[in-house]
XYZ file of C-alpha atoms in Angstrom:
701
model
C -1.302 -14.789 -50.034
C 1.244 -12.503 -48.070
C 0.211 -14.210 -44.949
C 1.413 -17.511 -45.989
C 4.348 -16.730 -48.199
C 6.274 -14.273 -45.992
C 8.272 -14.450 -42.728
C 10.666 -12.270 -40.633
C 13.423 -13.504 -42.950
C 11.399 -12.572 -46.017
C 9.719 -9.275 -45.190
C 6.823 -7.669 -47.053
C 8.425 -5.076 -49.384
C 6.932 -2.353 -51.539
C 8.084 -4.471 -54.618
C 6.319 -7.532 -53.332
C 3.071 -5.644 -52.544
C 3.125 -4.317 -56.180
C 3.606 -7.771 -57.616
C 0.735 -9.220 -55.677
C -1.609 -6.307 -56.103
C -2.909 -7.218 -59.651
C -3.665 -10.799 -58.722
C -5.608 -9.465 -55.619
C -7.546 -7.173 -57.696
C -8.546 -9.878 -60.269
C -9.570 -12.183 -57.234
C -11.989 -9.305 -55.837
C -13.245 -8.642 -59.419
C -14.234 -12.281 -59.877
C -15.798 -12.463 -56.479
C -17.719 -9.308 -57.058
C -18.542 -10.381 -60.585
C -17.225 -6.938 -61.795
C -14.731 -5.865 -64.583
C -11.117 -5.263 -63.375
C -11.048 -1.864 -64.981
C -14.283 -0.777 -63.284
C -13.013 -2.026 -59.919
C -9.793 -0.344 -60.220
C -11.612 2.980 -60.893
C -13.303 2.573 -57.578
C -10.523 1.909 -55.316
C -7.496 3.807 -54.149
C -4.231 1.680 -54.992
C -1.934 3.908 -53.051
C -4.108 3.827 -49.785
C -4.569 0.028 -50.057
C -0.807 -0.823 -50.621
C 0.068 1.527 -47.662
C -2.291 -0.168 -45.472
C -1.021 -3.599 -46.281
C 2.575 -2.467 -45.556
C 1.569 -1.283 -42.128
C -0.142 -4.370 -41.437
C 2.862 -6.545 -42.171
C 6.050 -4.563 -41.348
C 5.653 -4.707 -37.749
C 8.596 -5.796 -35.638
C 8.473 -7.110 -31.981
C 11.334 -8.643 -30.249
C 11.411 -11.836 -28.051
C 10.344 -11.210 -24.395
C 13.202 -11.289 -21.768
C 12.618 -13.787 -18.960
C 13.838 -14.393 -15.565
C 12.748 -17.788 -14.381
C 13.215 -20.119 -11.122
C 13.492 -23.666 -11.853
C 12.744 -24.720 -8.287
C 10.012 -27.413 -8.230
C 9.018 -26.651 -11.963
C 9.751 -28.141 -15.418
C 8.502 -27.260 -18.789
C 5.297 -29.333 -19.693
C 3.469 -27.583 -22.490
C 5.557 -29.199 -25.302
C 4.411 -32.576 -23.884
C 0.801 -31.975 -23.833
C 0.208 -29.544 -26.524
C -1.171 -32.129 -29.080
C -3.563 -33.554 -26.753
C -4.995 -30.182 -25.634
C -8.198 -29.168 -27.415
C -7.534 -25.391 -27.991
C -11.362 -24.567 -28.166
C -11.356 -21.210 -26.485
C -7.924 -19.873 -27.783
C -8.873 -20.716 -31.397
C -12.064 -18.833 -31.160
C -10.098 -15.980 -29.517
C -7.468 -16.044 -32.114
C -10.081 -15.905 -35.061
C -11.435 -12.739 -33.236
C -7.777 -11.191 -32.895
C -7.351 -12.034 -36.585
C -10.204 -9.581 -37.460
C -8.501 -6.811 -35.407
C -4.877 -7.111 -35.502
C -1.995 -7.556 -37.838
C -0.976 -11.142 -38.130
C 2.503 -10.604 -36.872
C 0.898 -9.088 -33.553
C -1.361 -12.043 -33.217
C 1.564 -14.520 -33.642
C 3.563 -12.804 -30.990
C 0.465 -12.932 -28.559
C 0.393 -16.583 -29.227
C 4.109 -17.131 -28.637
C 4.215 -14.997 -25.456
C 1.087 -16.576 -23.822
C 2.541 -19.994 -24.618
C 5.763 -19.146 -22.748
C 3.766 -17.686 -19.641
C 1.412 -20.835 -19.584
C 4.605 -23.093 -19.721
C 6.248 -21.305 -16.746
C 2.855 -22.012 -14.681
C 2.138 -25.279 -13.503
C 0.459 -27.977 -15.466
C -3.050 -27.856 -14.117
C -3.142 -31.722 -14.392
C -0.265 -32.081 -11.865
C -1.601 -33.414 -8.437
C -0.295 -32.391 -5.083
C 0.407 -28.810 -3.788
C 1.905 -26.245 -6.102
C 1.878 -22.393 -6.276
C 3.125 -20.281 -9.112
C 3.801 -16.511 -8.671
C 4.593 -14.506 -11.729
C 4.894 -11.080 -13.225
C 4.303 -9.693 -16.665
C 5.866 -6.190 -17.511
C 4.456 -4.561 -20.360
C 4.017 -0.896 -21.473
C 1.278 1.695 -20.776
C -1.643 0.984 -23.354
C 0.442 -1.608 -25.249
C -2.071 -4.514 -25.255
C -1.551 -6.064 -21.952
C -5.307 -7.033 -21.637
C -5.249 -8.808 -25.125
C -2.377 -10.806 -23.675
C -3.868 -11.886 -20.536
C -7.348 -12.568 -22.155
C -5.124 -14.915 -24.466
C -3.526 -16.485 -21.431
C -6.917 -17.117 -19.805
C -8.236 -18.927 -22.877
C -5.232 -21.136 -23.192
C -5.163 -21.873 -19.320
C -8.759 -22.805 -19.453
C -8.150 -25.160 -22.414
C -5.277 -26.784 -20.616
C -7.325 -27.452 -17.356
C -7.560 -24.492 -15.051
C -10.868 -24.330 -13.470
C -11.443 -21.070 -11.749
C -10.302 -17.818 -13.293
C -10.231 -14.441 -11.042
C -9.346 -11.176 -12.796
C -8.654 -8.410 -10.396
C -9.432 -5.491 -12.253
C -8.350 -2.074 -10.719
C -10.092 0.056 -8.027
C -12.940 1.522 -9.852
C -16.307 0.208 -11.280
C -15.457 1.866 -14.643
C -12.256 -0.110 -15.218
C -13.801 -3.302 -13.831
C -16.742 -3.043 -16.207
C -14.452 -2.217 -19.091
C -12.304 -5.322 -18.250
C -15.402 -7.573 -17.890
C -16.526 -6.400 -21.442
C -13.050 -7.561 -22.685
C -13.448 -11.004 -20.937
C -16.955 -11.256 -22.301
C -15.685 -10.571 -25.893
C -12.558 -12.683 -25.790
C -13.431 -15.588 -23.393
C -17.028 -15.890 -22.264
C -18.792 -15.115 -25.704
C -21.853 -13.710 -24.058
C -22.835 -10.077 -23.471
C -23.183 -9.975 -19.659
C -24.493 -6.422 -19.844
C -27.667 -8.326 -20.153
C -26.913 -10.275 -16.861
C -24.697 -13.050 -15.865
C -27.197 -15.643 -17.318
C -27.332 -13.722 -20.599
C -27.536 -15.986 -23.797
C -26.810 -13.061 -26.215
C -23.775 -14.167 -28.240
C -20.874 -11.574 -28.241
C -17.225 -11.447 -29.538
C -15.898 -15.056 -29.543
C -19.510 -16.201 -29.191
C -20.153 -15.143 -32.807
C -17.206 -17.203 -33.981
C -17.941 -20.583 -35.759
C -14.993 -22.175 -33.797
C -16.611 -21.188 -30.529
C -19.855 -23.172 -30.344
C -21.981 -22.944 -27.081
C -20.181 -21.257 -24.243
C -19.687 -23.428 -21.155
C -18.117 -20.648 -19.162
C -19.998 -19.753 -15.849
C -19.623 -16.106 -15.153
C -20.562 -14.810 -11.699
C -19.821 -11.015 -12.559
C -21.296 -8.856 -15.254
C -20.229 -5.891 -17.404
C -22.808 -3.630 -15.654
C -21.498 -0.850 -13.627
C -22.975 -2.688 -10.517
C -21.858 -6.106 -11.786
C -19.067 -6.797 -9.139
C -19.295 -10.002 -7.240
C -22.390 -10.350 -4.994
C -23.132 -13.599 -3.102
C -26.925 -13.332 -3.992
C -26.028 -13.226 -7.616
C -23.700 -16.053 -7.561
C -26.379 -18.265 -5.955
C -28.644 -17.697 -8.810
C -26.089 -19.313 -11.084
C -26.308 -23.165 -10.732
C -22.766 -24.582 -10.606
C -20.516 -27.261 -9.278
C -17.098 -26.433 -8.130
C -15.790 -29.745 -9.113
C -17.806 -29.998 -12.293
C -16.866 -29.571 -15.849
C -17.678 -25.924 -16.212
C -14.826 -23.307 -15.807
C -15.915 -20.341 -13.448
C -14.732 -16.760 -14.126
C -14.787 -13.811 -11.934
C -13.964 -10.264 -12.590
C -13.699 -8.229 -9.558
C -12.398 -4.929 -8.107
C -9.444 -4.870 -5.722
C -11.702 -3.814 -2.899
C -11.998 -5.535 0.393
C -15.664 -6.433 0.253
C -15.858 -8.245 -3.030
C -12.597 -10.140 -2.285
C -14.065 -11.178 1.243
C -17.343 -12.133 -0.103
C -15.883 -13.979 -2.891
C -13.595 -16.120 -0.790
C -16.297 -16.845 1.761
C -18.758 -18.067 -1.068
C -16.100 -20.174 -2.681
C -15.288 -21.991 0.655
C -19.035 -22.451 1.233
C -19.792 -24.274 -2.067
C -16.358 -26.212 -1.789
C -17.869 -27.867 1.162
C -14.552 -29.308 2.426
C -14.546 -32.614 4.332
C -13.744 -32.344 8.084
C -9.896 -32.189 8.370
C -9.133 -30.933 4.881
C -7.878 -27.506 4.882
C -7.451 -26.566 1.205
C -9.519 -26.978 -2.036
C -8.085 -29.920 -4.125
C -7.937 -30.638 -7.682
C -9.449 -27.267 -8.679
C -6.603 -25.298 -10.233
C -7.059 -21.579 -9.644
C -5.638 -18.756 -11.833
C -5.648 -15.216 -10.491
C -4.851 -12.524 -13.077
C -3.916 -9.237 -11.347
C -4.184 -6.278 -13.715
C -2.204 -3.313 -12.575
C -0.313 -5.445 -10.151
C 1.645 -2.387 -8.692
C -1.529 -0.698 -7.547
C -3.073 -1.759 -4.306
C -1.787 -5.391 -4.348
C 1.680 -4.462 -2.971
C 1.830 -4.897 0.797
C 2.385 -1.300 2.086
C 1.582 -1.961 5.891
C 4.386 -0.574 7.973
C 4.906 -1.006 11.703
C 6.590 -4.451 11.629
C 8.953 -6.196 9.134
C 7.242 -8.012 6.325
C 9.146 -11.120 7.328
C 8.072 -11.028 11.026
C 5.500 -13.510 11.918
C 3.438 -10.951 13.742
C 3.187 -8.655 10.484
C -0.439 -7.783 9.477
C -0.217 -7.081 5.717
C -2.451 -4.253 4.059
C -5.933 -5.257 3.408
C -6.112 -5.951 -0.382
C -2.556 -7.790 -0.259
C -4.009 -9.989 2.602
C -7.293 -10.718 0.652
C -5.362 -11.959 -2.496
C -3.011 -14.128 -0.418
C -5.904 -15.598 1.523
C -7.710 -16.590 -1.722
C -4.563 -18.099 -3.144
C -3.744 -20.006 0.194
C -7.200 -21.594 0.106
C -6.257 -23.700 -2.958
C -3.880 -26.648 -3.062
C -3.043 -25.761 -6.769
C -2.803 -22.110 -7.663
C -1.204 -19.745 -10.073
C -0.945 -15.954 -9.605
C 0.170 -13.776 -12.584
C 0.462 -9.888 -12.263
C 0.415 -7.638 -15.078
C 1.989 -3.972 -15.033
C 3.438 -1.329 -17.203
C 5.102 0.346 -14.161
C 6.951 -2.316 -12.101
C 8.742 0.253 -9.931
C 6.740 -0.849 -6.749
C 7.282 -4.499 -7.595
C 11.162 -4.159 -7.651
C 11.062 -3.142 -4.119
C 8.824 -6.066 -2.811
C 10.558 -8.071 -0.080
C 11.321 -11.707 -0.886
C 9.862 -14.068 1.682
C 10.843 -17.811 1.619
C 8.568 -19.004 4.178
C 4.665 -18.402 4.376
C 3.309 -16.277 7.228
C 0.677 -18.212 8.995
C -2.708 -18.176 7.246
C -1.867 -15.493 4.689
C 0.726 -17.681 2.875
C 3.570 -16.200 0.971
C 3.734 -12.533 -0.323
C 2.919 -11.739 -3.874
C 6.618 -11.471 -4.922
C 6.889 -13.213 -8.513
C 9.211 -16.042 -7.215
C 8.636 -18.208 -10.322
C 9.026 -16.109 -13.289
C 9.275 -12.408 -14.512
C 8.690 -11.539 -18.154
C 9.461 -8.286 -19.846
C 7.450 -7.869 -23.107
C 9.064 -5.953 -25.980
C 6.981 -3.213 -27.486
C 5.928 -3.655 -31.001
C 7.587 -1.343 -33.564
C 4.137 0.405 -34.103
C 3.742 1.033 -30.301
C 4.071 4.933 -29.545
C 5.373 5.173 -25.980
C 7.017 7.813 -23.867
C 10.473 7.427 -25.534
C 8.860 7.809 -29.145
C 6.355 10.382 -28.161
C 8.668 12.680 -25.722
C 11.976 11.338 -26.437
C 14.788 11.495 -23.767
C 18.193 12.816 -22.955
C 20.576 10.283 -21.348
C 23.008 11.544 -18.763
C 25.982 10.818 -20.916
C 24.390 11.992 -24.192
C 24.977 8.549 -25.631
C 21.451 7.535 -26.389
C 19.504 10.811 -27.039
C 16.024 10.341 -28.726
C 14.087 13.192 -30.282
C 10.325 12.975 -29.562
C 7.560 13.476 -32.100
C 6.319 17.039 -32.680
C 2.929 16.425 -31.177
C 3.273 18.347 -27.795
C 1.669 21.853 -27.169
C 2.553 23.790 -24.166
C -0.122 25.124 -21.975
C 1.085 28.597 -20.713
C 0.756 29.215 -16.930
C -0.219 32.934 -17.266
C -3.684 32.135 -19.280
C -4.264 28.938 -17.268
C -3.750 29.732 -13.627
C -6.413 32.312 -13.483
C -9.078 29.574 -14.482
C -7.617 26.785 -12.530
C -4.750 27.452 -9.955
C -2.349 24.500 -9.221
C -3.298 24.253 -5.679
C -6.995 24.986 -5.893
C -9.583 23.498 -3.263
C -12.785 21.365 -4.008
C -14.888 24.425 -3.540
C -13.119 26.315 -6.358
C -15.242 27.575 -9.237
C -13.296 28.048 -12.356
C -14.492 31.389 -13.989
C -15.971 30.854 -17.438
C -14.697 34.090 -18.615
C -11.099 32.852 -17.782
C -11.775 29.735 -19.791
C -8.158 29.164 -21.182
C -7.504 29.829 -24.931
C -5.366 26.562 -24.963
C -8.299 24.544 -23.932
C -10.513 26.239 -26.804
C -7.727 25.441 -29.309
C -7.528 21.810 -28.090
C -11.303 21.339 -28.526
C -10.842 22.896 -32.011
C -8.139 20.383 -32.834
C -10.380 17.495 -31.689
C -13.113 18.569 -34.077
C -10.491 18.644 -36.881
C -9.076 15.308 -35.988
C -12.728 13.806 -35.975
C -13.415 15.322 -39.461
C -10.185 14.206 -40.926
C -10.566 10.661 -39.705
C -13.990 10.460 -41.395
C -12.134 11.147 -44.768
C -9.288 8.657 -43.963
C -11.297 5.804 -42.732
C -13.836 6.383 -45.417
C -16.631 5.187 -42.963
C -18.109 5.957 -39.729
C -17.027 2.785 -37.939
C -14.393 4.009 -35.628
C -14.265 5.742 -32.168
C -12.891 9.135 -31.189
C -11.891 10.396 -27.859
C -10.418 13.576 -26.145
C -9.105 13.451 -22.608
C -9.339 16.529 -20.158
C -7.352 15.631 -16.805
C -6.853 18.987 -14.855
C -8.313 18.283 -11.405
C -8.847 15.488 -8.943
C -11.897 17.145 -7.370
C -15.288 15.838 -8.719
C -17.094 19.097 -8.013
C -14.639 20.990 -9.992
C -14.756 18.363 -12.918
C -18.453 18.941 -13.197
C -17.950 22.785 -13.699
C -15.286 22.061 -16.285
C -17.568 19.598 -18.083
C -20.309 22.165 -18.306
C -17.726 24.878 -19.732
C -16.506 22.402 -22.222
C -20.015 21.550 -23.264
C -21.024 25.166 -23.563
C -17.970 25.882 -25.926
C -18.723 22.922 -28.010
C -22.370 23.941 -28.333
C -21.381 27.230 -29.552
C -18.961 25.783 -31.901
C -21.687 23.576 -33.508
C -24.169 26.407 -33.709
C -21.605 28.465 -35.640
C -20.879 25.455 -37.862
C -24.653 25.005 -38.477
C -25.569 28.486 -39.473
C -24.782 30.038 -42.788
C -23.576 33.569 -41.553
C -20.684 35.543 -40.563
C -20.132 33.565 -37.422
C -19.751 30.577 -39.295
C -17.110 32.062 -41.711
C -15.189 33.291 -38.645
C -15.087 29.721 -37.087
C -14.195 28.048 -40.515
C -11.459 30.627 -40.916
C -9.992 29.961 -37.590
C -10.157 26.065 -38.281
C -8.422 26.464 -41.639
C -5.665 28.484 -40.108
C -5.304 25.984 -37.447
C -5.113 23.129 -40.084
C -2.697 24.921 -42.402
C -0.316 26.441 -39.878
C -0.133 23.628 -37.258
C -1.667 20.309 -38.620
C -0.480 20.193 -42.241
C 3.342 20.927 -41.553
C 3.257 18.358 -38.720
C 1.708 15.617 -40.960
C 4.384 16.363 -43.541
C 7.194 16.357 -41.059
C 5.999 12.893 -39.693
C 5.509 11.619 -43.342
C 9.242 12.403 -43.752
C 10.336 10.189 -40.931
C 11.687 6.641 -41.680
C 8.859 4.952 -39.769
C 5.430 4.640 -41.438
C 2.822 6.385 -39.211
C 0.152 6.300 -41.883
C 0.097 10.245 -42.123
C -1.642 11.874 -45.058
C -2.149 15.425 -46.443
C -5.565 16.765 -47.155
C -7.097 19.957 -48.611
C -9.189 21.977 -46.062
C -11.973 22.261 -48.534
C -12.489 18.331 -48.202
C -12.147 18.654 -44.272
C -14.613 21.589 -44.321
C -17.393 19.183 -45.601
C -16.960 16.922 -42.578
C -16.704 19.485 -39.818
C -20.296 19.794 -38.878
C -20.808 15.914 -38.946
C -17.813 15.480 -36.799
C -18.822 18.163 -34.171
C -22.492 16.894 -34.088
C -21.399 13.354 -32.826
C -19.293 14.626 -30.044
C -20.506 13.931 -26.458
C -18.969 15.519 -23.339
C -18.754 12.946 -20.357
C -17.743 13.685 -16.856
C -16.112 10.380 -15.631
C -15.851 10.144 -11.802
C -16.964 7.982 -8.775
C -20.030 9.935 -8.509
C -20.970 9.986 -12.339
C -23.614 7.941 -13.856
C -22.140 8.381 -17.282
C -19.787 5.713 -18.651
C -17.437 5.576 -21.604
C -19.390 2.793 -23.595
C -17.834 2.391 -26.884
C -20.635 0.219 -28.399
C -21.585 1.095 -31.990
C -25.161 2.380 -32.480
C -27.836 0.410 -34.424
C -26.237 1.712 -37.672
C -22.754 0.731 -36.785
C -21.558 4.312 -36.166
C -18.690 4.854 -33.721
C -18.799 7.131 -30.786
C -17.017 10.405 -30.041
C -16.399 11.508 -26.498
C -14.666 14.326 -24.686
C -13.928 12.607 -21.332
C -13.449 15.097 -18.310
C -12.303 13.296 -15.168
C -9.467 12.618 -12.742
C -8.606 9.435 -10.872
C -10.910 7.158 -12.761
C -9.054 8.272 -16.137
C -5.652 7.908 -14.701
C -4.992 4.105 -14.684
C -6.086 1.126 -16.783
C -9.094 2.634 -18.550
C -8.831 2.629 -22.370
C -10.015 5.592 -24.384
C -10.782 4.351 -27.874
C -9.239 6.616 -30.685
C -7.748 9.026 -28.389
C -6.345 11.927 -30.333
C -6.281 14.811 -28.221
C -5.214 15.077 -24.524
C -5.343 18.147 -22.272
C -3.373 17.328 -19.068
C -2.325 19.545 -16.399
C -2.348 17.218 -13.181
C 1.174 16.782 -12.283
C 2.126 13.777 -10.182
C 5.649 13.418 -8.549
C 5.739 9.825 -8.824
C 7.212 7.874 -11.780
C 4.499 5.154 -11.907
C 1.489 7.547 -11.444
C 2.636 9.984 -14.011
C 3.330 7.204 -16.602
C -0.146 5.580 -15.906
C -1.728 8.962 -16.366
C -0.554 8.966 -19.898
C -3.434 7.311 -21.547
C -2.279 8.708 -24.816
C 0.413 6.139 -25.349
C -0.434 3.027 -27.427
C -1.489 2.468 -30.984
C -2.430 5.181 -33.441
C -2.859 3.733 -36.823
C -3.153 6.034 -39.629
C -3.960 8.985 -37.186
C -0.759 9.610 -35.021
C -0.259 12.884 -36.966
C -3.607 14.154 -35.874
C -2.817 13.643 -32.102
C -1.825 16.254 -29.873
C -0.867 16.456 -26.214
C -1.314 19.621 -24.265
C 0.612 19.863 -21.094
C 2.988 22.092 -19.321
C 6.892 22.179 -20.084
C 7.693 20.815 -16.684
C 5.537 17.619 -17.158
C 6.854 17.292 -20.710
C 10.540 17.315 -19.251
C 9.406 14.824 -16.470
C 8.194 12.323 -19.138
C 11.416 12.496 -20.695
C 13.201 11.830 -17.589
C 11.025 9.008 -16.725
C 11.400 7.560 -20.304
C 15.162 7.365 -19.715
C 14.794 5.757 -16.344
C 12.545 3.183 -17.769
C 14.846 2.627 -20.580
C 17.713 1.936 -18.165
C 15.424 -0.464 -16.104
C 14.574 -2.625 -19.055
C 18.176 -2.597 -20.356
C 19.188 -4.106 -16.913
C 16.542 -6.483 -17.057
C 17.800 -7.757 -20.490
C 21.148 -8.177 -19.165
C 19.933 -10.217 -16.303
C 17.905 -12.348 -18.491
C 20.989 -12.941 -20.688
C 22.881 -14.065 -17.725
C 20.174 -16.590 -16.685
C 19.380 -14.968 -13.349
C 16.385 -15.735 -11.287
C 13.430 -13.675 -9.994
C 14.972 -13.582 -6.560
C 17.841 -11.957 -7.937
C 15.648 -9.097 -9.364
C 17.274 -6.343 -7.332
C 17.367 -3.677 -10.110
C 18.394 -0.120 -9.854
C 15.970 2.617 -10.627
C 17.434 6.120 -11.461
C 16.160 8.773 -8.826
C 15.041 12.209 -9.685
C 15.590 15.550 -7.803
C 12.016 16.483 -8.070
C 10.067 13.294 -8.353
C 9.709 9.919 -6.473
C 9.991 6.461 -8.063
C 6.678 5.353 -6.331
C 5.078 6.050 -2.924
C 6.983 6.084 0.317
C 5.249 3.018 1.643
C 6.164 0.890 -1.340
C 9.758 2.224 -1.416
C 10.441 1.169 2.372
C 12.423 -1.878 1.265
C 14.620 0.147 -1.019
C 17.999 1.867 -0.395
C 19.058 5.083 -1.908
C 22.632 4.760 -3.148
C 25.273 6.449 -5.121
C 26.108 4.455 -8.310
C 29.651 4.077 -9.792
C 31.139 2.109 -12.578
C 31.960 -0.493 -10.184
C 31.259 -3.995 -11.377
C 30.577 -2.667 -14.959
C 32.554 -2.984 -18.110
C 32.679 0.473 -19.721
C 34.483 0.456 -22.932
C 35.728 3.000 -25.484
C 34.509 1.837 -29.001
C 35.340 4.883 -31.093
C 38.179 7.371 -31.257
C 38.457 11.034 -32.442
C 41.463 10.971 -34.812
C 41.804 14.568 -35.744
C 45.234 16.171 -34.941
C 43.518 18.891 -32.831
C 41.694 16.218 -30.851
C 44.931 14.147 -30.401
C 46.905 17.303 -29.245
C 44.109 18.237 -26.641
C 44.101 14.685 -25.360
C 47.787 14.588 -24.990
C 47.852 17.916 -23.322
C 45.069 16.821 -20.877
C 46.981 13.663 -20.145
C 50.238 15.545 -19.441
C 48.376 18.200 -17.246
C 46.848 15.254 -15.120
């Protein structure tokens, strides 16, 4: 009822929810063939009404767009009615089960905007779209591009290639999202699997006609021998999808295989009438040309390997669209703009056609909301949430010095008290979520990111596992040791968690925080601790973050210890506690390492970030630099500027770099003044003392 009777102009208020509630209870009572009074005695009215309010009262602004109208005109409005939205409707039905209606509507609107900025796949002749979508770390970019893929396929794009990071873990996780939202089959069982999954279980989906040549297995990247086992015709009716790493070999093998099965007639240089869509996830990583030596505009310039591989793939097709996604567009800001293609590589990957900046939903918790920021003129200060805990150098450095080597062995006797406390907090968070969710159907994660060396990560994992085992033994045994542990956890809850939950409940925003008696939490401690698994996630590890429910539908709880593989793109479901002491001096790298950004419905007050005071300050500084960047983009969008005019300024920092030097080589460091701006005084101090001081200052000057 609320879904069909409300809009942004008629918001869901507490009064409206109260008015609708009795009718909803009566409907459920009739369906369940139960008395209304009996049903009301079994349900929590306050919790239900709070949940409804958080589902509907989400605001997300319109995206800001820079577009080029060269050789492009809007087309979607002309063809919308004739397109059968088979894949999109199934995906939307899946999203409706997982997300608030407001969020799903915004995904639909934004993907329409992006599809319309791409070329109509029915257009003949040669065309080439290059675009960029700027989002926020862990804000739902994957859901957005899966939606775009479904709509693009319905509209007529035939080959979909998703470039998914540098590691098998991220590629595998991305493939699972493509399986769930687009293919409709579980490719962990193999590329020819017929096991329905995700949209494949929706009535609106029917039999999947998507040919997948990669799988969600860790080893499921593109291989020619696997592709040859899938019968297909490049010019047939079935769409093709590939999810590949941004590595040289898979890209080269994929390109060679496509050219073989295309079987071009003699004299024809490009593949015709097979529209290609490449989605480049984390487009600022590896895709940007970082090769020095010669100017990028020089015909002799030899681009970096991944950049070259992507451009060659695009250049093989007469009709192609390339859409990059990133939350950290700093490297993309400084890409050179080339108007003419360079021999066989074609144009560089600069988004010449469009750039879209997505607005974060009001329920998104990003760096500004989490850490806050201080503007240089104190005009836009934002206080962060009270969720950060500081790692003290004195107790930590004996265990793991800042500049340790890969041969370093952390002494278990120096295991830091801050990490012990962080693990205790994770156990508490898991226990409280069992109460709040009133079910086992949710995942929990803790992140430990303290070193890039795999050998050191393995030792850290063992020490964490040992501490957790001792904690479980103590909770399981009815003795003095158990009493000591429960007393420690009770003090932690009452002294640190309860006051923070109360503080967050008093904020204007509804984060779904609740207060609990420790007696209720105590009953769930052993159950919560018993489910936690410690995984070491690295390039050498066979362990994987597999968030699949077990046979009884029970969620997973992980403590993930890792380094680079945990630092970009990978999603940790239900992340509540993060222990992070791996400083990076680059804006984009540090932001991407913040896996704790995102959505924390009904458990934000249970989240904690353990880090150093220096890193916390750096996040505040980056939050302001990003705030400025987005502000300038909005101003450019209002003025109707084009992507080629995308020469934005990014505030520099005395201790950090914006991105790597290779990506910055086309940027210039300059002093910025108020020239060409319109600073305007909009308020005045009117007290007599203030006026006298102002007059004296003017007279003195």
